[in-house]
XYZ file of C-alpha atoms in Angstrom:
727
model
C 0.000 0.000 0.000
C 2.789 2.360 0.784
C 4.496 1.539 -2.450
C 1.269 2.175 -4.430
C 0.686 5.539 -2.709
C 4.225 6.659 -3.483
C 3.797 5.631 -7.102
C 0.592 7.686 -7.415
C 2.317 10.660 -5.885
C 5.127 10.530 -8.473
C 2.611 10.294 -11.338
C 0.799 13.320 -9.941
C 3.936 15.479 -9.880
C 4.941 14.400 -13.404
C 1.485 15.260 -14.710
C 1.575 18.585 -12.892
C 4.941 19.636 -14.315
C 3.968 18.443 -17.778
C 0.780 20.543 -17.691
C 2.791 23.528 -16.445
C 5.292 23.160 -19.290
C 2.490 22.969 -21.859
C 0.891 26.108 -20.358
C 4.140 28.048 -20.501
C 4.823 26.872 -24.024
C 1.366 27.836 -25.238
C 1.435 31.337 -23.650
C 4.999 32.608 -23.791
C 5.904 30.625 -26.866
C 3.028 32.185 -28.834
C 4.193 35.681 -27.837
C 7.728 34.905 -28.973
C 6.431 33.598 -32.268
C 4.350 36.736 -32.718
C 7.443 38.885 -32.214
C 9.405 36.917 -34.768
C 6.587 37.354 -37.250
C 6.749 41.215 -36.884
C 10.536 41.552 -37.306
C 11.738 43.681 -40.314
C 12.747 41.882 -43.455
C 16.421 41.536 -44.167
C 17.982 44.773 -45.629
C 18.431 43.189 -49.046
C 14.691 42.853 -49.558
C 13.743 46.217 -48.018
C 10.555 47.155 -46.240
C 7.239 45.789 -47.472
C 5.738 49.289 -47.073
C 8.066 50.722 -49.721
C 6.795 51.274 -53.228
C 8.399 49.716 -56.265
C 10.468 52.816 -57.009
C 11.902 52.769 -53.507
C 12.708 49.042 -53.673
C 14.475 49.609 -56.961
C 16.399 52.531 -55.509
C 17.355 50.549 -52.401
C 18.783 47.666 -54.423
C 20.926 50.146 -56.384
C 22.094 51.828 -53.188
C 23.097 48.494 -51.635
C 25.321 47.848 -54.655
C 26.984 51.257 -54.307
C 25.350 52.435 -57.539
C 23.319 55.503 -58.469
C 19.568 55.319 -58.134
C 19.258 57.225 -61.403
C 15.666 57.432 -62.633
C 16.777 59.502 -65.607
C 18.994 56.662 -66.739
C 16.294 54.092 -65.970
C 13.699 55.810 -68.165
C 16.230 57.241 -70.590
C 14.927 60.788 -70.185
C 15.581 63.769 -67.903
C 12.447 65.791 -67.125
C 12.663 69.488 -66.290
C 12.509 69.798 -62.468
C 10.480 73.005 -62.840
C 7.842 71.490 -65.152
C 5.228 69.571 -63.138
C 3.736 67.971 -66.260
C 6.885 66.019 -67.030
C 6.844 64.097 -63.746
C 4.993 60.811 -63.042
C 4.530 58.411 -60.135
C 7.168 56.140 -61.690
C 9.736 58.501 -60.153
C 8.069 59.131 -56.845
C 10.136 58.645 -53.708
C 8.491 59.198 -50.349
C 10.363 61.183 -47.669
C 9.634 58.299 -45.255
C 11.803 56.013 -47.395
C 14.756 58.405 -47.306
C 14.314 59.117 -43.611
C 14.215 55.367 -42.877
C 17.314 54.325 -44.817
C 19.298 57.308 -43.517
C 18.270 57.195 -39.856
C 17.488 53.515 -39.142
C 20.760 51.728 -38.421
C 19.285 48.515 -39.811
C 19.547 50.114 -43.243
C 22.120 52.871 -42.870
C 24.821 50.446 -41.719
C 24.395 48.458 -44.962
C 25.049 51.529 -47.168
C 28.457 51.404 -48.833
C 31.095 54.135 -48.775
C 29.764 55.259 -52.168
C 26.806 56.691 -50.290
C 23.253 57.428 -51.368
C 22.793 58.827 -54.882
C 19.206 59.705 -55.807
C 18.856 61.238 -59.284
C 15.681 62.296 -61.105
C 13.308 61.517 -58.219
C 9.984 63.152 -57.401
C 9.633 63.975 -53.687
C 6.247 65.514 -52.978
C 6.019 65.665 -49.185
C 8.258 67.467 -46.649
C 11.597 65.777 -46.063
C 12.890 66.034 -42.494
C 16.474 64.901 -42.033
C 17.112 67.031 -38.974
C 19.947 65.804 -36.764
C 20.785 62.989 -39.186
C 24.309 61.598 -38.759
C 25.825 60.439 -42.039
C 29.240 58.908 -42.531
C 28.726 58.552 -46.286
C 27.986 61.098 -49.062
C 24.424 61.985 -49.990
C 23.267 63.124 -53.429
C 19.746 64.286 -54.213
C 20.277 65.637 -57.711
C 18.148 66.674 -60.701
C 15.003 65.995 -58.717
C 11.746 67.772 -58.027
C 11.199 68.438 -54.297
C 7.784 69.925 -53.567
C 7.759 69.856 -49.788
C 10.032 71.631 -47.369
C 13.400 70.012 -46.817
C 15.389 70.268 -43.593
C 18.872 69.134 -42.661
C 18.935 71.220 -39.499
C 21.480 69.983 -36.981
C 22.762 67.245 -39.290
C 26.266 65.837 -38.868
C 27.784 65.094 -42.267
C 31.184 63.484 -42.533
C 31.047 63.426 -46.318
C 29.586 65.413 -49.200
C 26.012 66.740 -49.360
C 24.912 67.439 -52.935
C 21.621 69.119 -53.834
C 22.542 69.665 -57.462
C 20.151 70.558 -60.277
C 16.942 70.315 -58.264
C 13.798 72.358 -58.098
C 12.804 73.102 -54.497
C 9.242 74.395 -54.333
C 9.358 74.992 -50.603
C 11.936 76.119 -48.071
C 15.366 74.536 -47.764
C 16.786 74.487 -44.228
C 20.516 73.785 -43.937
C 20.920 75.343 -40.507
C 23.295 74.094 -37.797
C 24.893 71.505 -40.067
C 28.288 70.185 -39.024
C 29.964 68.986 -42.188
C 33.503 67.744 -42.694
C 33.083 67.967 -46.445
C 31.438 70.231 -49.019
C 27.915 71.498 -49.569
C 27.088 71.370 -53.288
C 23.976 73.440 -54.014
C 24.624 74.281 -57.646
C 22.227 74.358 -60.617
C 19.167 74.215 -58.369
C 16.060 76.374 -58.356
C 14.855 77.526 -54.938
C 11.306 78.835 -55.232
C 11.289 79.894 -51.592
C 13.908 80.602 -48.932
C 17.300 78.950 -48.623
C 18.769 79.261 -45.130
C 22.200 78.194 -43.933
C 22.589 79.387 -40.345
C 25.228 78.264 -37.874
C 26.576 75.691 -40.295
C 30.124 74.376 -40.545
C 31.359 72.903 -43.813
C 34.343 72.667 -46.122
C 33.447 74.151 -49.536
C 30.057 75.542 -50.486
C 29.099 75.684 -54.166
C 26.008 77.631 -55.223
C 26.869 77.818 -58.916
C 24.090 78.225 -61.504
C 21.536 78.352 -58.726
C 18.343 80.396 -58.785
C 17.070 81.390 -55.373
C 13.713 83.110 -55.812
C 13.183 83.468 -52.098
C 15.762 84.949 -49.771
C 19.147 83.282 -49.424
C 20.399 83.622 -45.864
C 23.815 82.263 -44.895
C 24.500 83.413 -41.372
C 26.918 82.593 -38.531
C 28.403 79.803 -40.613
C 31.966 78.599 -41.129
C 33.347 77.313 -44.408
C 36.882 75.957 -44.113
C 37.366 76.012 -47.871
C 35.883 78.223 -50.591
C 32.406 79.628 -51.172
C 31.704 79.692 -54.911
C 28.661 80.830 -56.865
C 28.714 81.062 -60.656
C 25.920 82.037 -63.061
C 23.402 82.228 -60.207
C 20.296 84.252 -59.436
C 19.239 85.405 -55.957
C 16.252 87.494 -55.028
C 18.486 88.604 -52.142
C 21.683 87.221 -50.662
C 22.742 87.437 -47.034
C 26.160 85.941 -46.387
C 27.282 86.624 -42.822
C 29.819 83.882 -42.420
C 33.464 82.981 -41.947
C 35.099 81.614 -45.091
C 38.641 80.381 -44.535
C 39.172 80.104 -48.275
C 37.958 82.363 -51.066
C 34.577 83.874 -51.884
C 33.824 83.774 -55.621
C 30.745 85.236 -57.287
C 30.847 85.024 -61.081
C 28.062 86.307 -63.316
C 25.643 86.420 -60.392
C 22.381 88.373 -60.390
C 21.060 89.565 -57.024
C 17.647 91.151 -57.416
C 17.619 92.580 -53.886
C 20.281 93.383 -51.301
C 23.661 91.668 -51.073
C 24.545 91.493 -47.368
C 28.091 90.652 -46.245
C 27.923 92.588 -42.975
C 30.455 91.343 -40.432
C 31.682 88.453 -42.563
C 35.269 87.217 -42.553
C 36.661 86.031 -45.883
C 40.253 85.028 -45.241
C 41.671 84.198 -48.667
C 40.219 86.868 -50.913
C 36.926 88.041 -52.410
C 36.333 87.937 -56.157
C 33.161 89.395 -57.688
C 33.099 89.192 -61.488
C 30.188 90.406 -63.648
C 27.735 90.551 -60.763
C 24.566 92.628 -60.835
C 23.006 93.793 -57.570
C 19.692 95.618 -57.894
C 19.549 96.365 -54.188
C 22.246 97.558 -51.821
C 25.652 95.952 -51.419
C 25.828 95.944 -47.609
C 29.454 95.091 -46.918
C 30.090 97.062 -43.740
C 32.366 95.570 -41.060
C 33.580 93.060 -43.630
C 36.917 91.453 -42.731
C 38.870 90.390 -45.823
C 42.530 89.856 -44.845
C 43.579 88.973 -48.395
C 41.711 91.702 -50.191
C 38.740 92.150 -52.441
C 38.366 92.450 -56.219
C 35.214 93.628 -57.991
C 35.704 92.936 -61.694
C 33.523 93.847 -64.651
C 34.307 91.599 -67.588
C 31.184 92.498 -69.534
C 29.732 94.616 -66.737
C 29.297 94.491 -62.988
C 26.430 96.674 -61.827
C 25.191 97.451 -58.329
C 22.658 99.768 -56.785
C 24.964 100.910 -53.955
C 27.917 99.664 -51.916
C 28.557 100.081 -48.191
C 32.013 98.966 -47.017
C 31.951 100.995 -43.806
C 33.972 99.409 -41.016
C 35.512 96.847 -43.357
C 39.100 95.690 -42.870
C 41.625 93.966 -45.108
C 45.359 93.367 -45.072
C 45.493 93.551 -48.868
C 43.780 95.589 -51.601
C 40.199 96.526 -52.408
C 40.006 96.688 -56.186
C 37.393 97.588 -58.778
C 38.463 96.645 -62.310
C 36.896 96.757 -65.742
C 33.293 97.738 -66.372
C 31.889 98.389 -62.902
C 28.872 100.685 -62.544
C 27.230 101.688 -59.263
C 23.930 103.553 -59.533
C 23.864 104.728 -55.907
C 26.373 105.729 -53.235
C 29.628 103.926 -52.488
C 30.586 104.291 -48.812
C 33.892 103.252 -47.268
C 33.668 104.850 -43.823
C 35.738 103.870 -40.808
C 37.468 101.112 -42.766
C 41.053 99.868 -42.507
C 42.833 98.807 -45.688
C 46.425 97.668 -45.160
C 46.844 97.514 -48.927
C 45.434 99.992 -51.425
C 42.064 100.879 -52.934
C 41.819 100.768 -56.720
C 38.843 102.228 -58.549
C 40.744 103.181 -61.678
C 39.937 102.529 -65.303
C 37.730 103.801 -68.081
C 34.983 101.305 -67.218
C 34.463 102.490 -63.622
C 31.292 104.581 -63.390
C 30.016 105.611 -59.944
C 26.831 107.541 -60.644
C 26.286 108.988 -57.180
C 28.594 109.771 -54.266
C 31.825 107.997 -53.368
C 32.532 108.624 -49.689
C 35.750 107.568 -47.957
C 35.575 108.952 -44.424
C 37.785 108.284 -41.399
C 39.403 105.407 -43.261
C 43.017 104.223 -43.118
C 44.630 103.126 -46.383
C 48.242 101.967 -46.092
C 49.006 102.153 -49.804
C 47.613 103.955 -52.865
C 44.073 105.197 -53.465
C 43.732 104.933 -57.238
C 40.864 106.795 -58.933
C 42.576 107.363 -62.277
C 40.650 107.246 -65.532
C 37.273 106.645 -63.873
C 33.990 108.553 -63.891
C 32.619 109.854 -60.595
C 29.925 112.248 -59.534
C 30.699 113.448 -56.018
C 33.811 112.154 -54.265
C 34.303 112.953 -50.569
C 37.468 111.900 -48.719
C 37.036 113.164 -45.161
C 39.256 112.677 -42.096
C 41.131 109.789 -43.688
C 44.755 108.692 -43.644
C 46.140 107.598 -47.030
C 49.733 106.479 -46.440
C 50.492 106.148 -50.134
C 49.414 108.148 -53.152
C 46.015 109.501 -54.137
C 46.080 108.994 -57.884
C 43.257 110.505 -59.906
C 44.799 111.450 -63.238
C 42.485 111.502 -66.274
C 39.470 110.953 -64.014
C 36.164 112.716 -64.567
C 34.594 114.233 -61.446
C 31.490 116.247 -60.874
C 33.239 117.384 -57.684
C 36.017 116.235 -55.348
C 36.265 117.106 -51.651
C 39.362 116.109 -49.657
C 39.097 117.538 -46.131
C 41.137 116.926 -42.952
C 42.986 114.103 -44.694
C 46.650 113.059 -44.510
C 48.289 111.850 -47.725
C 51.611 110.110 -47.110
C 53.165 110.774 -50.504
C 51.541 112.807 -53.290
C 48.103 113.852 -54.475
C 48.148 113.375 -58.244
C 45.182 114.689 -60.249
C 46.871 115.509 -63.555
C 44.513 116.046 -66.521
C 41.391 115.378 -64.446
C 38.133 117.044 -65.519
C 35.680 118.676 -63.095
C 32.466 119.113 -65.015
C 29.896 120.365 -62.496
C 31.349 121.124 -59.073
C 34.405 122.366 -57.184
C 37.720 120.818 -56.250
C 38.184 121.159 -52.492
C 41.392 120.207 -50.660
C 40.813 121.669 -47.217
C 42.936 121.502 -44.038
C 44.801 118.478 -45.349
C 48.486 117.508 -45.272
C 50.331 116.065 -48.255
C 53.656 114.349 -47.602
C 55.167 115.233 -50.961
C 53.654 116.927 -54.008
C 50.241 118.232 -55.011
C 50.047 117.649 -58.751
C 47.158 119.350 -60.552
C 48.795 119.934 -63.934
C 46.419 119.968 -66.863
C 43.165 119.773 -64.910
C 40.084 121.312 -66.494
C 37.879 123.010 -63.918
C 35.619 124.704 -66.480
C 33.703 127.370 -64.480
C 34.050 125.585 -61.132
C 36.006 126.792 -58.109
C 39.120 125.357 -56.476
C 39.673 125.647 -52.720
C 42.874 124.525 -50.980
C 42.502 126.669 -47.877
C 44.888 125.837 -44.983
C 46.396 122.790 -46.697
C 50.045 121.854 -46.144
C 52.341 120.198 -48.676
C 55.908 119.186 -47.924
C 56.719 119.251 -51.626
C 55.639 121.208 -54.698
C 52.257 122.415 -55.891
C 52.250 121.895 -59.653
C 49.354 123.663 -61.357
C 50.794 124.233 -64.814
C 48.504 124.190 -67.850
C 45.284 124.116 -65.852
C 42.102 125.799 -66.989
C 39.854 127.332 -64.362
C 37.211 129.961 -65.035
C 36.103 129.889 -61.410
C 37.941 131.234 -58.361
C 41.002 129.489 -56.909
C 41.419 129.823 -53.139
C 44.932 128.971 -51.904
C 44.865 131.042 -48.725
C 46.850 130.082 -45.634
C 48.653 127.238 -47.373
C 52.056 126.002 -46.213
C 54.039 124.830 -49.237
C 57.422 123.171 -48.712
C 58.472 123.403 -52.366
C 57.534 125.638 -55.268
C 54.221 126.639 -56.835
C 54.112 126.334 -60.616
C 51.296 128.122 -62.441
C 53.012 128.447 -65.809
C 50.905 127.869 -68.901
C 47.608 128.007 -67.012
C 44.525 130.018 -67.890
C 42.765 131.415 -64.822
C 40.087 133.867 -63.844
C 40.936 134.633 -60.210
C 43.595 133.378 -57.766
C 43.920 134.105 -54.049
C 47.315 133.162 -52.556
C 47.078 135.480 -49.569
C 48.751 134.488 -46.295
C 50.462 131.529 -47.967
C 54.061 130.486 -47.332
C 56.052 129.139 -50.298
C 59.479 127.842 -49.288
C 60.771 127.848 -52.850
C 59.659 129.677 -55.993
C 56.419 131.032 -57.362
C 56.469 130.282 -61.099
C 54.221 132.307 -63.361
C 56.380 131.340 -66.343
C 58.838 128.659 -67.388
C 60.483 127.648 -70.651
C 58.444 124.484 -71.112
C 54.928 125.752 -70.419
C 55.069 129.479 -71.122
C 53.374 132.115 -68.995
C 50.090 132.177 -67.152
C 47.171 133.918 -68.869
C 44.038 135.461 -67.405
C 40.439 135.404 -68.524
C 39.528 138.909 -69.767
C 36.756 140.701 -67.933
C 35.167 144.092 -68.469
C 33.753 144.150 -64.945
C 35.371 146.248 -62.248
C 36.817 143.850 -59.712
C 35.706 144.107 -56.114
C 38.637 141.844 -55.280
C 42.017 141.574 -57.004
C 42.357 139.045 -59.791
C 45.619 137.874 -58.205
C 45.911 138.258 -54.434
C 49.435 137.939 -52.986
C 48.748 139.790 -49.739
C 50.984 138.527 -46.902
C 52.364 135.825 -49.199
C 56.039 134.831 -48.992
C 58.179 133.055 -51.580
C 61.912 132.629 -52.009
C 61.844 133.425 -55.723
C 59.362 135.133 -58.008
C 59.765 133.940 -61.603
C 57.417 135.729 -63.943
C 56.946 137.043 -67.457
C 56.024 140.603 -68.436
C 52.710 139.291 -69.777
C 51.973 136.964 -66.848
C 50.224 139.534 -64.665
C 46.501 140.407 -64.603
C 45.276 143.970 -64.554
C 44.626 143.991 -60.789
C 46.788 142.452 -58.062
C 47.256 142.833 -54.317
C 50.954 142.967 -53.367
C 50.582 144.197 -49.790
C 53.260 142.507 -47.653
C 54.134 140.155 -50.507
C 57.636 138.973 -49.630
C 60.230 137.418 -51.946
C 64.026 137.243 -51.877
C 64.748 137.099 -55.598
C 63.035 138.367 -58.719
C 63.613 136.263 -61.862
C 66.014 133.306 -62.187
C 68.811 131.809 -64.232
C 66.170 130.024 -66.332
C 65.365 133.354 -68.000
C 68.974 133.993 -69.079
C 69.253 134.150 -72.849
C 65.593 135.054 -73.266
C 63.829 138.380 -73.488
C 62.371 137.685 -70.070
C 65.375 138.879 -68.035
C 65.003 141.832 -65.687
C 67.597 143.848 -67.588
C 65.596 143.464 -70.803
C 62.533 145.063 -69.291
C 62.124 148.830 -69.332
C 62.168 150.539 -65.961
C 58.648 151.716 -66.584
C 57.370 148.103 -66.675
C 58.128 147.633 -62.972
C 56.368 150.854 -62.117
C 53.301 149.808 -64.089
C 53.396 146.404 -62.386
C 53.291 148.030 -58.961
C 50.549 150.401 -60.071
C 48.287 147.383 -60.592
C 48.330 146.772 -56.835
C 45.871 148.434 -54.536
C 44.421 147.968 -51.083
C 41.114 146.387 -52.052
C 40.041 145.896 -48.447
C 40.307 149.608 -47.614
C 39.744 150.955 -51.128
C 43.213 152.518 -51.170
C 45.068 152.550 -54.483
C 48.589 152.539 -53.053
C 50.833 149.980 -51.305
C 53.981 151.525 -49.857
C 55.404 148.149 -48.797
C 55.148 146.664 -52.289
C 57.252 149.478 -53.764
C 59.858 149.491 -51.051
C 60.249 145.703 -51.051
C 60.853 145.611 -54.799
C 63.250 148.567 -54.431
C 65.229 146.674 -51.802
C 65.300 143.391 -53.785
C 66.383 145.009 -57.063
C 68.995 147.137 -55.355
C 70.366 144.034 -53.637
C 70.512 142.229 -56.984
C 72.488 145.109 -58.516
C 69.714 146.672 -60.588
C 70.290 150.164 -59.175
C 68.779 152.069 -62.070
C 65.510 150.124 -61.901
C 65.519 150.361 -58.106
C 65.839 154.148 -58.382
C 62.789 154.324 -60.638
C 60.827 152.203 -58.176
C 61.788 154.487 -55.283
C 60.755 157.576 -57.190
C 57.503 155.959 -58.287
C 56.741 155.047 -54.679
C 57.030 158.673 -53.585
C 55.069 159.865 -56.608
C 52.224 157.486 -55.685
C 52.364 158.755 -52.119
C 52.337 162.357 -53.332
C 49.361 161.734 -55.601
C 47.425 159.615 -53.128
C 44.100 161.085 -52.002
C 45.020 159.976 -48.497
C 48.015 162.378 -48.384
C 47.371 165.737 -46.685
C 47.899 168.954 -48.709
C 50.881 170.142 -46.656
C 52.577 166.796 -47.027
C 51.905 166.867 -50.755
C 53.693 170.249 -51.041
C 56.647 168.943 -49.088
C 56.834 165.821 -51.285
C 56.649 168.033 -54.366
C 59.669 169.972 -53.101
C 61.577 166.759 -52.359
C 60.765 165.525 -55.836
C 61.761 168.767 -57.566
C 64.999 169.447 -55.725
C 66.298 165.926 -54.901
C 64.057 163.450 -56.708
C 63.251 162.119 -53.210
C 66.964 161.816 -52.416
C 67.845 159.855 -55.533
C 69.310 162.903 -57.361
C 71.021 165.048 -54.732
C 72.910 166.906 -57.436
C 69.747 168.892 -58.060
C 69.992 170.331 -54.569
C 73.682 171.130 -55.095
C 72.872 172.981 -58.313
C 70.147 174.967 -56.548
C 72.526 175.953 -53.737
C 75.236 176.855 -56.258
C 72.783 179.061 -58.137
C 71.801 180.791 -54.893
C 75.453 181.442 -54.057
C 76.104 182.906 -57.509
C 72.960 185.017 -57.241
C 74.206 186.476 -53.977
C 77.580 187.370 -55.512
C 75.862 188.912 -58.525
C 73.605 191.058 -56.351
C 76.642 192.301 -54.351
C 78.439 193.287 -57.537
C 75.481 194.922 -59.248
C 74.360 196.847 -56.163
C 77.885 198.073 -55.367
C 77.663 196.685 -51.863
C 80.592 194.425 -52.669
C 82.908 197.359 -53.493
C 81.716 199.236 -50.475
C 82.727 196.383 -48.215
C 85.921 195.713 -50.229
C 84.630 192.389 -51.720
C 85.297 192.453 -55.451
C 83.432 189.098 -56.004
C 81.362 188.474 -52.854
C 81.434 184.669 -53.278
C 82.674 183.975 -49.770
C 80.005 186.202 -48.181
C 77.309 184.533 -50.290
C 78.502 181.092 -49.164
C 78.686 182.226 -45.541
C 75.126 183.552 -45.571
C 73.531 180.761 -47.740
C 74.857 177.577 -46.170
C 73.790 177.155 -42.527
C 76.344 176.242 -39.888
C 79.211 177.532 -42.056
C 81.187 180.619 -40.939
C 84.045 181.514 -43.270
C 85.039 184.736 -41.440
C 83.926 186.280 -38.141
C 84.117 189.689 -39.783
C 81.226 188.773 -42.050
C 78.951 188.822 -39.024
C 79.496 192.613 -38.666
C 78.719 193.491 -42.289
C 75.520 195.470 -42.612
C 74.115 195.336 -46.120
C 71.768 198.003 -47.387
C 68.885 198.251 -49.787
C 67.657 195.349 -51.851
C 70.930 193.506 -51.254
C 70.102 193.162 -47.589
C 66.717 191.566 -48.360
C 68.185 189.266 -50.968
C 70.698 187.928 -48.463
C 67.852 187.424 -45.978
C 66.254 185.274 -48.677
C 69.522 183.385 -49.156
C 69.667 182.585 -45.455
C 66.081 181.299 -45.429
C 66.655 179.317 -48.640
C 69.799 177.866 -47.157
C 67.932 176.542 -44.151
C 65.190 175.264 -46.460
C 67.666 173.391 -48.630
C 69.437 172.049 -45.565
C 66.110 170.739 -44.354
C 65.495 169.183 -47.778
C 68.927 167.575 -47.601
C 68.267 166.068 -44.185
C 64.756 164.975 -45.193
C 66.048 163.333 -48.373
C 68.681 161.387 -46.473
C 66.135 160.331 -43.863
C 63.678 159.369 -46.629
C 66.259 157.134 -48.282
C 67.366 155.348 -45.153
C 63.954 155.046 -43.547
C 62.370 153.607 -46.687
C 65.291 151.291 -47.323
């Protein structure tokens, strides 16, 4: 019985465990089987939810080949033409998102990457934050939904070449170790690349109909766009390589504000209908704007820009609005020279530092303003055409060269500036416009030969370290007052001839040539070089004429004495309406006398006193006294006249003594000694003569001789004083 009970117990436990095993197998085993049934198919066969196009594409991708629908159907539809596209090319965004983000598929993709060509993608494609170790091409396709790669990490190339994007394209925050190829595509709406890092970026032959915004991005290589169209372009990025725009059309603004382009900027045949906003641009290796056929922009703003090389505009470059380069630093030069440069509004270079040359030669400008700037090299504007040019408070390290420039509508202003070497204005044509160089300093020469100016030239308060050459010019009015010329003032030279003056029938309120308070070492002129009215008050010079005139008819000795007098007579005090300048006469008298031209100097001295005598400002008594000085001594220049007069008086006294008999009465057969004693003051030939008492008319005649003697003595003293005081 015990054995039977034990046996039953064993059977019970076996049955129990067997039932438990069957229960577990039926429940948990069925769940496991269900899971196995839902597992994805192997990568080679793809996902059963994919359409036929996607399966075909996947098989090509697995082989490392292009999924090229154009090749498959042997035709390439136009991405912009909806009618040319069919469902045979349709690829769903879900397919692309799955194979690129699901590791089950992405790990099977070869190093050749994913190449989708000629596909039709209708819905939005979201590849945000995708991490790709292989290249991705979506080329020659039609993408109707928005596409986003925001935050993607791309170790290889991303190519969006030849597509038509009907919605926005978001390439923000991409971290790419390779290039972004965006060429030949049409962007119907906005293209944004913000905060992206990549190697090269190519936007060639693209058409961006929305805005193109590239901001806070870094490109380690080059940024290149050729034959492209943008409704507007904003590129605020760092480009370690070069920035190239060739044959680009920008229908709106072109914004480069604050960008850094390290290896050079090259714009060739670009057209910007809006503003070129390039302020605070940092271009260490320079910038070139080139017009092969023609580059045209609405306006350019380079304010605050900096470069260690040159900023250059070459060829056919036209700017319809203003060009501003304010507060910039250019360690190279600025070139805007050439016949094709045409800036139709204002060029403004203010508070800018340029380490080398500013070249404006041969170009066409309207208004040019260079204010408060420092140009270490040369300002070169020869053969340029300006409406007006204003250079104020500017330092020029070498020379300012504007030879043969034309000023068609406005003035030339060079105000309160300093020029390290020469100011070269030879051959400029000012037409009827004014020139102002007030308070400007040059350490070298001011060369203004052969210029034509029918306006007024203001050169007051200039400090000129070399000479001023005006030979061969044709002027209307020139004011050189209060100017210092360390070398010569040339109104004539052998090569250019003499200066000529525009004839005028009007009575001048101001002198045609104003040399008041001007100083020069040498005055080199020509008899015909002077206008009809000049101001010579306090005009100082050390030499008149030069060795250059030797052998010509222009020497001082070949001029008649009267010419110098007539020259001085042209000078008057226009401020006080006085027609006479004493200083001008006496200074020329001193200079000519020091140079050995005594005869001419004498004529000048006499003419000075004649002008003083005839001046309406001279009082009547003084006029009589000057008349006496002139008649008896020629103002001290001909003292022999006074000697003759005294001699005649002495002889007259002797004659009166003889005729009257007073000489015989006082035992003086001739009476010469008594006549001398009484006529010449301070002379006493004999004490006995003091006791002689003459009678009758003889007594009165000798009274006259005594008075005349004192008068002539006074004339003698006055003449000597006149000579020495005026000398």
